[in-house]
mmCIF file of C-alpha atoms in Angstrom:
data_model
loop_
_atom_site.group_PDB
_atom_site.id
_atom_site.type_symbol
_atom_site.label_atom_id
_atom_site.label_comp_id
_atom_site.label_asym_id
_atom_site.label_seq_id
_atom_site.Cartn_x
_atom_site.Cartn_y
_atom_site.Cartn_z
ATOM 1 C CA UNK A 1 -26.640 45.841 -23.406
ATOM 2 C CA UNK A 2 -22.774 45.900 -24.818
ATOM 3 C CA UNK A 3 -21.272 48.483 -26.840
ATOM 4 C CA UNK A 4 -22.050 47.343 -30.174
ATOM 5 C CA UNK A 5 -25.712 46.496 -29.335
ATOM 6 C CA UNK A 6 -25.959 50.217 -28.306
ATOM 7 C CA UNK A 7 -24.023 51.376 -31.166
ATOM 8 C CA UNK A 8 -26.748 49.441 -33.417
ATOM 9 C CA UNK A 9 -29.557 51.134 -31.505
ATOM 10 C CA UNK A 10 -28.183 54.831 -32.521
ATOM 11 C CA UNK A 11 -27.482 53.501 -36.005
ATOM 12 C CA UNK A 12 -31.216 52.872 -36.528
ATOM 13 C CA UNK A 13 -32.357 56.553 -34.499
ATOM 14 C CA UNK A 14 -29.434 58.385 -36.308
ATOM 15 C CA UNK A 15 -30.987 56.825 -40.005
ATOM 16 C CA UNK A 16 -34.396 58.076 -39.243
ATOM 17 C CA UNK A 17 -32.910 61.349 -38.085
ATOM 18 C CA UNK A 18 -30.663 61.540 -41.348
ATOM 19 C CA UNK A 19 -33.340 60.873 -43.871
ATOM 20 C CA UNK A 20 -35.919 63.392 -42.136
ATOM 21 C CA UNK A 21 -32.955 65.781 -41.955
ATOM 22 C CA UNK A 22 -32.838 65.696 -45.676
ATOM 23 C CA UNK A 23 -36.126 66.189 -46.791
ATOM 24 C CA UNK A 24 -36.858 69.297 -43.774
ATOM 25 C CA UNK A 25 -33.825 71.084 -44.721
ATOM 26 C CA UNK A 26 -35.146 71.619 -48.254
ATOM 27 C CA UNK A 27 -38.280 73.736 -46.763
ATOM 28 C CA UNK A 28 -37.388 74.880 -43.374
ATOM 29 C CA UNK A 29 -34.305 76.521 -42.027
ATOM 30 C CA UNK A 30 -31.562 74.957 -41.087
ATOM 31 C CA UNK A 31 -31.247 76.915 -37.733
ATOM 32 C CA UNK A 32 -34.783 76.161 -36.449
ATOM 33 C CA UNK A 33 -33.859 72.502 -37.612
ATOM 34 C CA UNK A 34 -30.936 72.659 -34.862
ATOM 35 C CA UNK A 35 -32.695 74.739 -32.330
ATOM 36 C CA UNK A 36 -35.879 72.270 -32.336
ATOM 37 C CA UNK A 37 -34.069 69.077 -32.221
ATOM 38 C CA UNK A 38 -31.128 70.061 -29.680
ATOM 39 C CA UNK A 39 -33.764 71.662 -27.468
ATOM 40 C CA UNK A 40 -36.259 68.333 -27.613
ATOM 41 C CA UNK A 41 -32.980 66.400 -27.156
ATOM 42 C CA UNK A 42 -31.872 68.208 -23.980
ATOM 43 C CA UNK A 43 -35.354 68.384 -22.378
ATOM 44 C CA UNK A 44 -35.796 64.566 -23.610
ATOM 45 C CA UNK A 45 -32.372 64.056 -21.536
ATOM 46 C CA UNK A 46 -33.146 65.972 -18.846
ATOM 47 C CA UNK A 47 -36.316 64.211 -18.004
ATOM 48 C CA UNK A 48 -34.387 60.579 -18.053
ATOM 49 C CA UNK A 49 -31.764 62.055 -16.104
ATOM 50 C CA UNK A 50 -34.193 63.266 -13.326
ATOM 51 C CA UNK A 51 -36.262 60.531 -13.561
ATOM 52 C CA UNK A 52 -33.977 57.903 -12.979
ATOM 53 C CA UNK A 53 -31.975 59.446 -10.352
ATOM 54 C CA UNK A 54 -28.597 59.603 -11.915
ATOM 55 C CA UNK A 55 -27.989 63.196 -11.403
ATOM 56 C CA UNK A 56 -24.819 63.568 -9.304
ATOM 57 C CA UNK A 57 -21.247 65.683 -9.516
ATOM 58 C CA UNK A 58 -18.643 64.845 -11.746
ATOM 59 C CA UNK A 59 -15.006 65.124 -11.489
ATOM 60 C CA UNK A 60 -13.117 68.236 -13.121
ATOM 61 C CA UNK A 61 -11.134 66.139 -15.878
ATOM 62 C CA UNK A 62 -15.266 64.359 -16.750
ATOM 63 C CA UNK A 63 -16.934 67.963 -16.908
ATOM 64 C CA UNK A 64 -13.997 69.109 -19.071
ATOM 65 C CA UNK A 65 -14.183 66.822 -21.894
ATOM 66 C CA UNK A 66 -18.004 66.674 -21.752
ATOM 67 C CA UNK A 67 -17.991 70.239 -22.192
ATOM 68 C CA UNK A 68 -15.574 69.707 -24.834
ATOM 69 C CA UNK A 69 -17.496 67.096 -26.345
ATOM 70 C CA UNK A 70 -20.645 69.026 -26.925
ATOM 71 C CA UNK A 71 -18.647 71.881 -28.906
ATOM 72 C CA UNK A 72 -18.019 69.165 -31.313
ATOM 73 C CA UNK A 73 -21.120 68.033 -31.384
ATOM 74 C CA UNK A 74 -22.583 71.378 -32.141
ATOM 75 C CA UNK A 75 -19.753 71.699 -35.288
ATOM 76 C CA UNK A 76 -20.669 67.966 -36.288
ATOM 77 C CA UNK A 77 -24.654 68.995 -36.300
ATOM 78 C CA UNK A 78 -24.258 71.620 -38.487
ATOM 79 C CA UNK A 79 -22.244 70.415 -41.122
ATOM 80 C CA UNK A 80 -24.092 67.252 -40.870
ATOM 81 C CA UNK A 81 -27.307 69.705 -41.607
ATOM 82 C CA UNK A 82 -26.049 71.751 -44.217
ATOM 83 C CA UNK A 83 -24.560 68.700 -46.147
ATOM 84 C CA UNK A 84 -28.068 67.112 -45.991
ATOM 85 C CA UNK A 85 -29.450 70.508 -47.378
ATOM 86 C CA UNK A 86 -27.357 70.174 -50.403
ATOM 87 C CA UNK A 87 -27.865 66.909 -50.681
ATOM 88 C CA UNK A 88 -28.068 64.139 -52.304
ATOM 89 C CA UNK A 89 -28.108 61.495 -49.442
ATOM 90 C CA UNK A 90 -26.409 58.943 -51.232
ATOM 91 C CA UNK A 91 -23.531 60.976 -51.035
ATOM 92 C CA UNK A 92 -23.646 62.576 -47.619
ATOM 93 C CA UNK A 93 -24.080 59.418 -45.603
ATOM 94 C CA UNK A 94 -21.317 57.307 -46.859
ATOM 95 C CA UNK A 95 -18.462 60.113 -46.335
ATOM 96 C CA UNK A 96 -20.146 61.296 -42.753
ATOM 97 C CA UNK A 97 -20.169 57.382 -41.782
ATOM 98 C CA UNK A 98 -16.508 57.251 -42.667
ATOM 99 C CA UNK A 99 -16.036 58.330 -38.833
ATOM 100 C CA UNK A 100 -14.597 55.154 -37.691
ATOM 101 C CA UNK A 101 -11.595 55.403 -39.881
ATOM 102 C CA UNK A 102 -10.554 58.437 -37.791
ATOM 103 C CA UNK A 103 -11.373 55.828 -34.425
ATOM 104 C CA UNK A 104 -8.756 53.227 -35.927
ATOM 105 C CA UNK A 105 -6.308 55.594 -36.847
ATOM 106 C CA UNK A 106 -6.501 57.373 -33.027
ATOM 107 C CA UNK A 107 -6.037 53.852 -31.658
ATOM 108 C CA UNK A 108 -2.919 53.187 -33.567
ATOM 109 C CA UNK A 109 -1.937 56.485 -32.524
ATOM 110 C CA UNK A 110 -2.314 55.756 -28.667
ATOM 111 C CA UNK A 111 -0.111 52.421 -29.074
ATOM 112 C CA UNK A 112 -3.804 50.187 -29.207
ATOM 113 C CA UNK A 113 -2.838 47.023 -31.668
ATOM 114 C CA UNK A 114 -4.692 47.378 -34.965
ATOM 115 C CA UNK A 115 -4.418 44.066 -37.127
ATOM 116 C CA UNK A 116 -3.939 44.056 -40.976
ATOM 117 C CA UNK A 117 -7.826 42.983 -41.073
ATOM 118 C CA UNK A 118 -8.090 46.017 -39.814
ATOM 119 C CA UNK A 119 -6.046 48.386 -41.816
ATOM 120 C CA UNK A 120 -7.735 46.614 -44.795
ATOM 121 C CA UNK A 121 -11.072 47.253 -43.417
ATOM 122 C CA UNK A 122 -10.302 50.872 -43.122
ATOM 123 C CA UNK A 123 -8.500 50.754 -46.901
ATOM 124 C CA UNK A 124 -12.341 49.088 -47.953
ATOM 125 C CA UNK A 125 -14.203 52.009 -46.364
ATOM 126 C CA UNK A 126 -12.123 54.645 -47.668
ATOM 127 C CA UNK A 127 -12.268 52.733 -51.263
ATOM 128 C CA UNK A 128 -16.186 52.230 -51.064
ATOM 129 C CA UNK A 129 -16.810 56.042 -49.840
ATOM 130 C CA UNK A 130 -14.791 57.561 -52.392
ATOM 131 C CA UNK A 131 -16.678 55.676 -55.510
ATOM 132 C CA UNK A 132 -20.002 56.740 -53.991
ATOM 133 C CA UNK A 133 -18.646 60.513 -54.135
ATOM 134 C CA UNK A 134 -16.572 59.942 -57.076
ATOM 135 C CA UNK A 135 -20.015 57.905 -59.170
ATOM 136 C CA UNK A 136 -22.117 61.295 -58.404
ATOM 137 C CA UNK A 137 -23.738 62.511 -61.078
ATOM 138 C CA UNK A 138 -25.617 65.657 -60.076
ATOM 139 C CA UNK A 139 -25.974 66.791 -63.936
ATOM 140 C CA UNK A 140 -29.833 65.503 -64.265
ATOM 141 C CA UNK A 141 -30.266 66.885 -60.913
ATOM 142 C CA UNK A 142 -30.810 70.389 -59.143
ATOM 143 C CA UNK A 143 -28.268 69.210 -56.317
ATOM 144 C CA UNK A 144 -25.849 72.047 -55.715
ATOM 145 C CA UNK A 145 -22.013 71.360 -56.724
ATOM 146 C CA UNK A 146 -20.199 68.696 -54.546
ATOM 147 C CA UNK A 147 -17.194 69.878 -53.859
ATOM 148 C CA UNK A 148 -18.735 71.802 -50.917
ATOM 149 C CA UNK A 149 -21.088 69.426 -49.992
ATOM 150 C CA UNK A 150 -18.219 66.884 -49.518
ATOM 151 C CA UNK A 151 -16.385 69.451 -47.121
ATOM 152 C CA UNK A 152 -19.734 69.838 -45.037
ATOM 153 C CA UNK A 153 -19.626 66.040 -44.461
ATOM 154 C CA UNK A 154 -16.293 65.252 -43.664
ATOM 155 C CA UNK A 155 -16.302 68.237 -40.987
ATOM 156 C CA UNK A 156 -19.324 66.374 -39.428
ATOM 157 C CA UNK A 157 -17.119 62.762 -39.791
ATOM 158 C CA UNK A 158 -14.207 64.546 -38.166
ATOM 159 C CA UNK A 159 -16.418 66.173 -35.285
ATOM 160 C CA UNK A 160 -18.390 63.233 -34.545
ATOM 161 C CA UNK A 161 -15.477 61.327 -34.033
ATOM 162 C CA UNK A 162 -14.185 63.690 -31.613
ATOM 163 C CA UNK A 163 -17.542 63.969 -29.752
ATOM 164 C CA UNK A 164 -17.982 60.142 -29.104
ATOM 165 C CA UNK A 165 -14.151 59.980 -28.018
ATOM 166 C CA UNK A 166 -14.266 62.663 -25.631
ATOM 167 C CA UNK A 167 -17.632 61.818 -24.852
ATOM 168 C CA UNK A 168 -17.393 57.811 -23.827
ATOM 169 C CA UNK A 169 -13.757 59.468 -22.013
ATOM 170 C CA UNK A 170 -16.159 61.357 -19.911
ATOM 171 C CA UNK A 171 -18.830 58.920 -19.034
ATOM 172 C CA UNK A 172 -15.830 56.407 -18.318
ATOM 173 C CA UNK A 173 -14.598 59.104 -15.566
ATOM 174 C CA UNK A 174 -18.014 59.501 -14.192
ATOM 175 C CA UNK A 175 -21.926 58.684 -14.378
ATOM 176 C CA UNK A 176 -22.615 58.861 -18.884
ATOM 177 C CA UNK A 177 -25.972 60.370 -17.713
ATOM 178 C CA UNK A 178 -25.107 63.539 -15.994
ATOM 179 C CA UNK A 179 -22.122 63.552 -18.590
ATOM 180 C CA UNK A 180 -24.353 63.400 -21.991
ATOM 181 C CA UNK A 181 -26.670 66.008 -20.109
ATOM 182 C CA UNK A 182 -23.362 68.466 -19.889
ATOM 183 C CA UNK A 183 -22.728 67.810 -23.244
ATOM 184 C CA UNK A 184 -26.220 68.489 -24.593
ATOM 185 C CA UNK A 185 -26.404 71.052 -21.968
ATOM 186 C CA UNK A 186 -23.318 72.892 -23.814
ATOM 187 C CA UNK A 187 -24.531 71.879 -27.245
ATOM 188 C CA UNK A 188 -27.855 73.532 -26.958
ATOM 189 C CA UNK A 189 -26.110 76.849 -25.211
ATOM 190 C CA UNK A 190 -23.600 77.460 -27.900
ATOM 191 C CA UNK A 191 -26.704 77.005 -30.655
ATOM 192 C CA UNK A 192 -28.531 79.490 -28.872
ATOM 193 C CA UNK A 193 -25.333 82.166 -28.559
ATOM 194 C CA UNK A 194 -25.273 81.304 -33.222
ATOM 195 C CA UNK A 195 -28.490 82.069 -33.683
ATOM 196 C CA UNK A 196 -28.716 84.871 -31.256
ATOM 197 C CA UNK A 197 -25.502 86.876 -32.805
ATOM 198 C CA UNK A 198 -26.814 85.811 -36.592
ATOM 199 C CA UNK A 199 -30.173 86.533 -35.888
ATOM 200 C CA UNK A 200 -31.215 83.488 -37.331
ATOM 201 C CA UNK A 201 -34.443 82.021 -37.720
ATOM 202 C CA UNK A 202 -35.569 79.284 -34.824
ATOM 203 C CA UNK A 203 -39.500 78.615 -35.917
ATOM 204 C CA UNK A 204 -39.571 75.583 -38.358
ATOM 205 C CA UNK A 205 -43.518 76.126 -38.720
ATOM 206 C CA UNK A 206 -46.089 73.892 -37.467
ATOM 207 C CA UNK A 207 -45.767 71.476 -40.537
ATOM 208 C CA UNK A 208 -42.217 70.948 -40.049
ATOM 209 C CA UNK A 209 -43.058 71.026 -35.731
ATOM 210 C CA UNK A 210 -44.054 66.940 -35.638
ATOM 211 C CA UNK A 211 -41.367 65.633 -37.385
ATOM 212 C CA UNK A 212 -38.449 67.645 -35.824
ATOM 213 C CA UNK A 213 -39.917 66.757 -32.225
ATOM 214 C CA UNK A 214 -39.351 63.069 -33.115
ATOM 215 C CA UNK A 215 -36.059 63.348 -34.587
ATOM 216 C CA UNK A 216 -35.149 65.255 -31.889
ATOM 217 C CA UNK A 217 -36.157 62.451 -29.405
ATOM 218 C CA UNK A 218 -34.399 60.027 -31.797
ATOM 219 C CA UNK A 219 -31.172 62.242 -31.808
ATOM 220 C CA UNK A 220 -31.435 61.952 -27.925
ATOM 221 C CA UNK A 221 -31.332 58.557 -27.545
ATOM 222 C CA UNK A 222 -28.418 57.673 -30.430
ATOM 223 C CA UNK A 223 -26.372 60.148 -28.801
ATOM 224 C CA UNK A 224 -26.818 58.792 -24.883
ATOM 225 C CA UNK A 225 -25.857 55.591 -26.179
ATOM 226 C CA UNK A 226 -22.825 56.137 -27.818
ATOM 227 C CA UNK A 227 -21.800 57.876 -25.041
ATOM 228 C CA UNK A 228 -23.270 55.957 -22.512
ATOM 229 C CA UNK A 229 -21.024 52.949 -23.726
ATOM 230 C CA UNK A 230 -18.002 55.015 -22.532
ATOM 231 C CA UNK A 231 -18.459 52.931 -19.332
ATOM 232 C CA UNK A 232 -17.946 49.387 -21.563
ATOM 233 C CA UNK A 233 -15.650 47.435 -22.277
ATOM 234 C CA UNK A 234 -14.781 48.124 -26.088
ATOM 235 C CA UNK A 235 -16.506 51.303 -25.708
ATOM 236 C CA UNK A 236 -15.195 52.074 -29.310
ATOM 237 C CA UNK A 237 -17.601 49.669 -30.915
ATOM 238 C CA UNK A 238 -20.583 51.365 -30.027
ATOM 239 C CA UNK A 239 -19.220 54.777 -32.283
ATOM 240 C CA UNK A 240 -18.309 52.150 -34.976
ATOM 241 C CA UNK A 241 -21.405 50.409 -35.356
ATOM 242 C CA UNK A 242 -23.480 53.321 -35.342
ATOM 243 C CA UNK A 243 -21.920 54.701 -38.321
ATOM 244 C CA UNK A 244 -23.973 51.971 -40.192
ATOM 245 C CA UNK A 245 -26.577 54.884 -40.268
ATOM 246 C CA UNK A 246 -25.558 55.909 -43.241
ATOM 247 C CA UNK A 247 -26.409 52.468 -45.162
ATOM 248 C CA UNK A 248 -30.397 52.717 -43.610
ATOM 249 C CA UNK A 249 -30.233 56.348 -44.669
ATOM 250 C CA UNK A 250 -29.394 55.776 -48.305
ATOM 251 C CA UNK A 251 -31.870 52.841 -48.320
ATOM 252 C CA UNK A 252 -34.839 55.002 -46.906
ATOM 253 C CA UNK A 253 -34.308 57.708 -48.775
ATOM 254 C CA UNK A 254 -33.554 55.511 -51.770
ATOM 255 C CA UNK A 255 -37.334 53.966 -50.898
ATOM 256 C CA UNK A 256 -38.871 57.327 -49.469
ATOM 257 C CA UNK A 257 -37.204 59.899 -51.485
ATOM 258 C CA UNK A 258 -37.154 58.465 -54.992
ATOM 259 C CA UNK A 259 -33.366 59.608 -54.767
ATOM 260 C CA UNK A 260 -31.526 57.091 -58.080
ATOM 261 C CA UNK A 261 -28.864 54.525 -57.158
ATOM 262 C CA UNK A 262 -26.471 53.310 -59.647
ATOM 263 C CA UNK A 263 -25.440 49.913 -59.264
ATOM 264 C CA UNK A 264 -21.923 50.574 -59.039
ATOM 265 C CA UNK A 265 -22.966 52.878 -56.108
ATOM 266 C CA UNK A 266 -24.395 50.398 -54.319
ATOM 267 C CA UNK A 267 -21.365 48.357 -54.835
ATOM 268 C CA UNK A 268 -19.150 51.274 -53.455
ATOM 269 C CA UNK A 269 -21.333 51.675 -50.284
ATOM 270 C CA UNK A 270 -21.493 47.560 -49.970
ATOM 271 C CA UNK A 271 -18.046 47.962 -49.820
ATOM 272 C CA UNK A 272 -17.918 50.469 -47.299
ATOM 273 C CA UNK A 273 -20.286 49.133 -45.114
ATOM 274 C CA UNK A 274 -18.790 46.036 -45.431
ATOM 275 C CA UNK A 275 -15.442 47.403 -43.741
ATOM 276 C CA UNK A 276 -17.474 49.080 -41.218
ATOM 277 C CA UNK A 277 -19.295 45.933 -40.237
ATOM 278 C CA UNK A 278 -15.956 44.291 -40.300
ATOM 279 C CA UNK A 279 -14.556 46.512 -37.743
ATOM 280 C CA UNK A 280 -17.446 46.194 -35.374
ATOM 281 C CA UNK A 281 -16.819 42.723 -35.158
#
């Protein structure tokens, strides 16, 4: 499987997880949210790990940045969380999926070629995200203010893009199993030391139990294969396409969730998914 055929497959896990996310965080705490599906994601890549045999060292400079990697991720889960809390979806998932902006501009950084398609594709995503946030109207709505909920979601954009890089750096200087199970391994740990000092809550309730289980397991697998396309060749598709997430999460909560879509929001996330899909190609 290549990089963007991966990337697709955590696209569809990270939707389901996205949409759930929404409609749990309005009943259950956001902690126990984190707690359950962190733990069921580590235990979920533990299991793989073991049973397939890929457990083995890793070089110093791999363990670093996997280490490094799940900090980030814990920063990106929790804004990702608490912008889903506030809500509305329609929203959230366009400026979180923005995340491959910050991929193009890090390869121009490093010297890497980026065409004018490119930079136009980038301009279209930028264009399309900003309408969606800019076309909220919360006033018929009990939605909290945006202006926070936009800052929630573009510290999850900016920390996701710093997970998969260092992540996929990793796994390309060792095994991406033993190096995703560092990361979650680090992940979980540092939720664990949060909700420890804050004394925060980590029982969602058996109601809430099923559905963070799966998510969990479907937060597992996106995540390995990002990061497991480290080891590719155009590694940086896989982060790319999965931030088409966002356009199945606005559709199944749009379906699910009864949340309204203007027509001119639709046109700014067609236009944002557009330059996403145009950069994955």
């Amino acid at each position: 499987m290549n990089a963007l055929a991966l990337g697709l497959v955590a696209a569809l896990c990270w939707g389901f997880h996205d949409v759930c996310a929404r409609f749990l965080s309005q009943k259950t705490a956001v902690s126990a949210c984190i707690f359950t599906v962190l733990l069921t994601g580590l235990l979920f890549h533990t299991g793989l790990t073991v049973a397939t045999g890929t457990l083995q060292t890793m070089p110093a400079p791999a363990i670093f940045r996997a280490l490094a990697a799940g900090f980030f991720f814990v920063v990106a889960t929790f804004g990702l969380y608490y912008a889903f809390q506030r809500g509305p979806v329609r929203l959230v998932a366009p400026l979180i999926a923005a995340y491959p902006i910050l991929s193009v501009s890090w390869a121009a950084f490093q010297g890497v070629p980026v065409s004018g398609l490119q930079w136009l594709a980038v301009i279209a995503i930028v264009v399309g995200v900003s309408a969606v946030a800019i076309l909220s109207d919360n006033s018929a709505e009990k939605d909290p203010p945006i202006g926070p909920t936009i800052l929630f979601a573009v510290i999850a954009a900016i920390a996701f893009a710093c997970t998969f890089a260092l992540g996929q750096s990793a796994a390309a200087l060792s095994h991406d199993m033993p190096s995703t199970l560092v990361t979650r391994l680090v992940s979980f740990a540092l939720v664990v030391g949060i909700v420890a000092i804050l004394k925060l809550p980590i029982w969602p309730g058996k109601q809430a139990l099923p559905w963070l289980l799966a998510m969990g397991i479907a937060d597992g697998i996106a995540l390995m294969c990002v990061l497991s396309a480290g080891a590719l060749p155009n590694a940086k598709y896989a982060a790319v396409s999965s931030s088409l997430f966002g356009m199945l999460t606005i559709v199944l909560a749009w379906m699910f969730l009864k949340e309204r879509m203007t027509l001119p929001q639709w046109a700014g996330c067609a236009v944002a998914f557009a330059g996403v899909g145009y950069l994955a190609l």
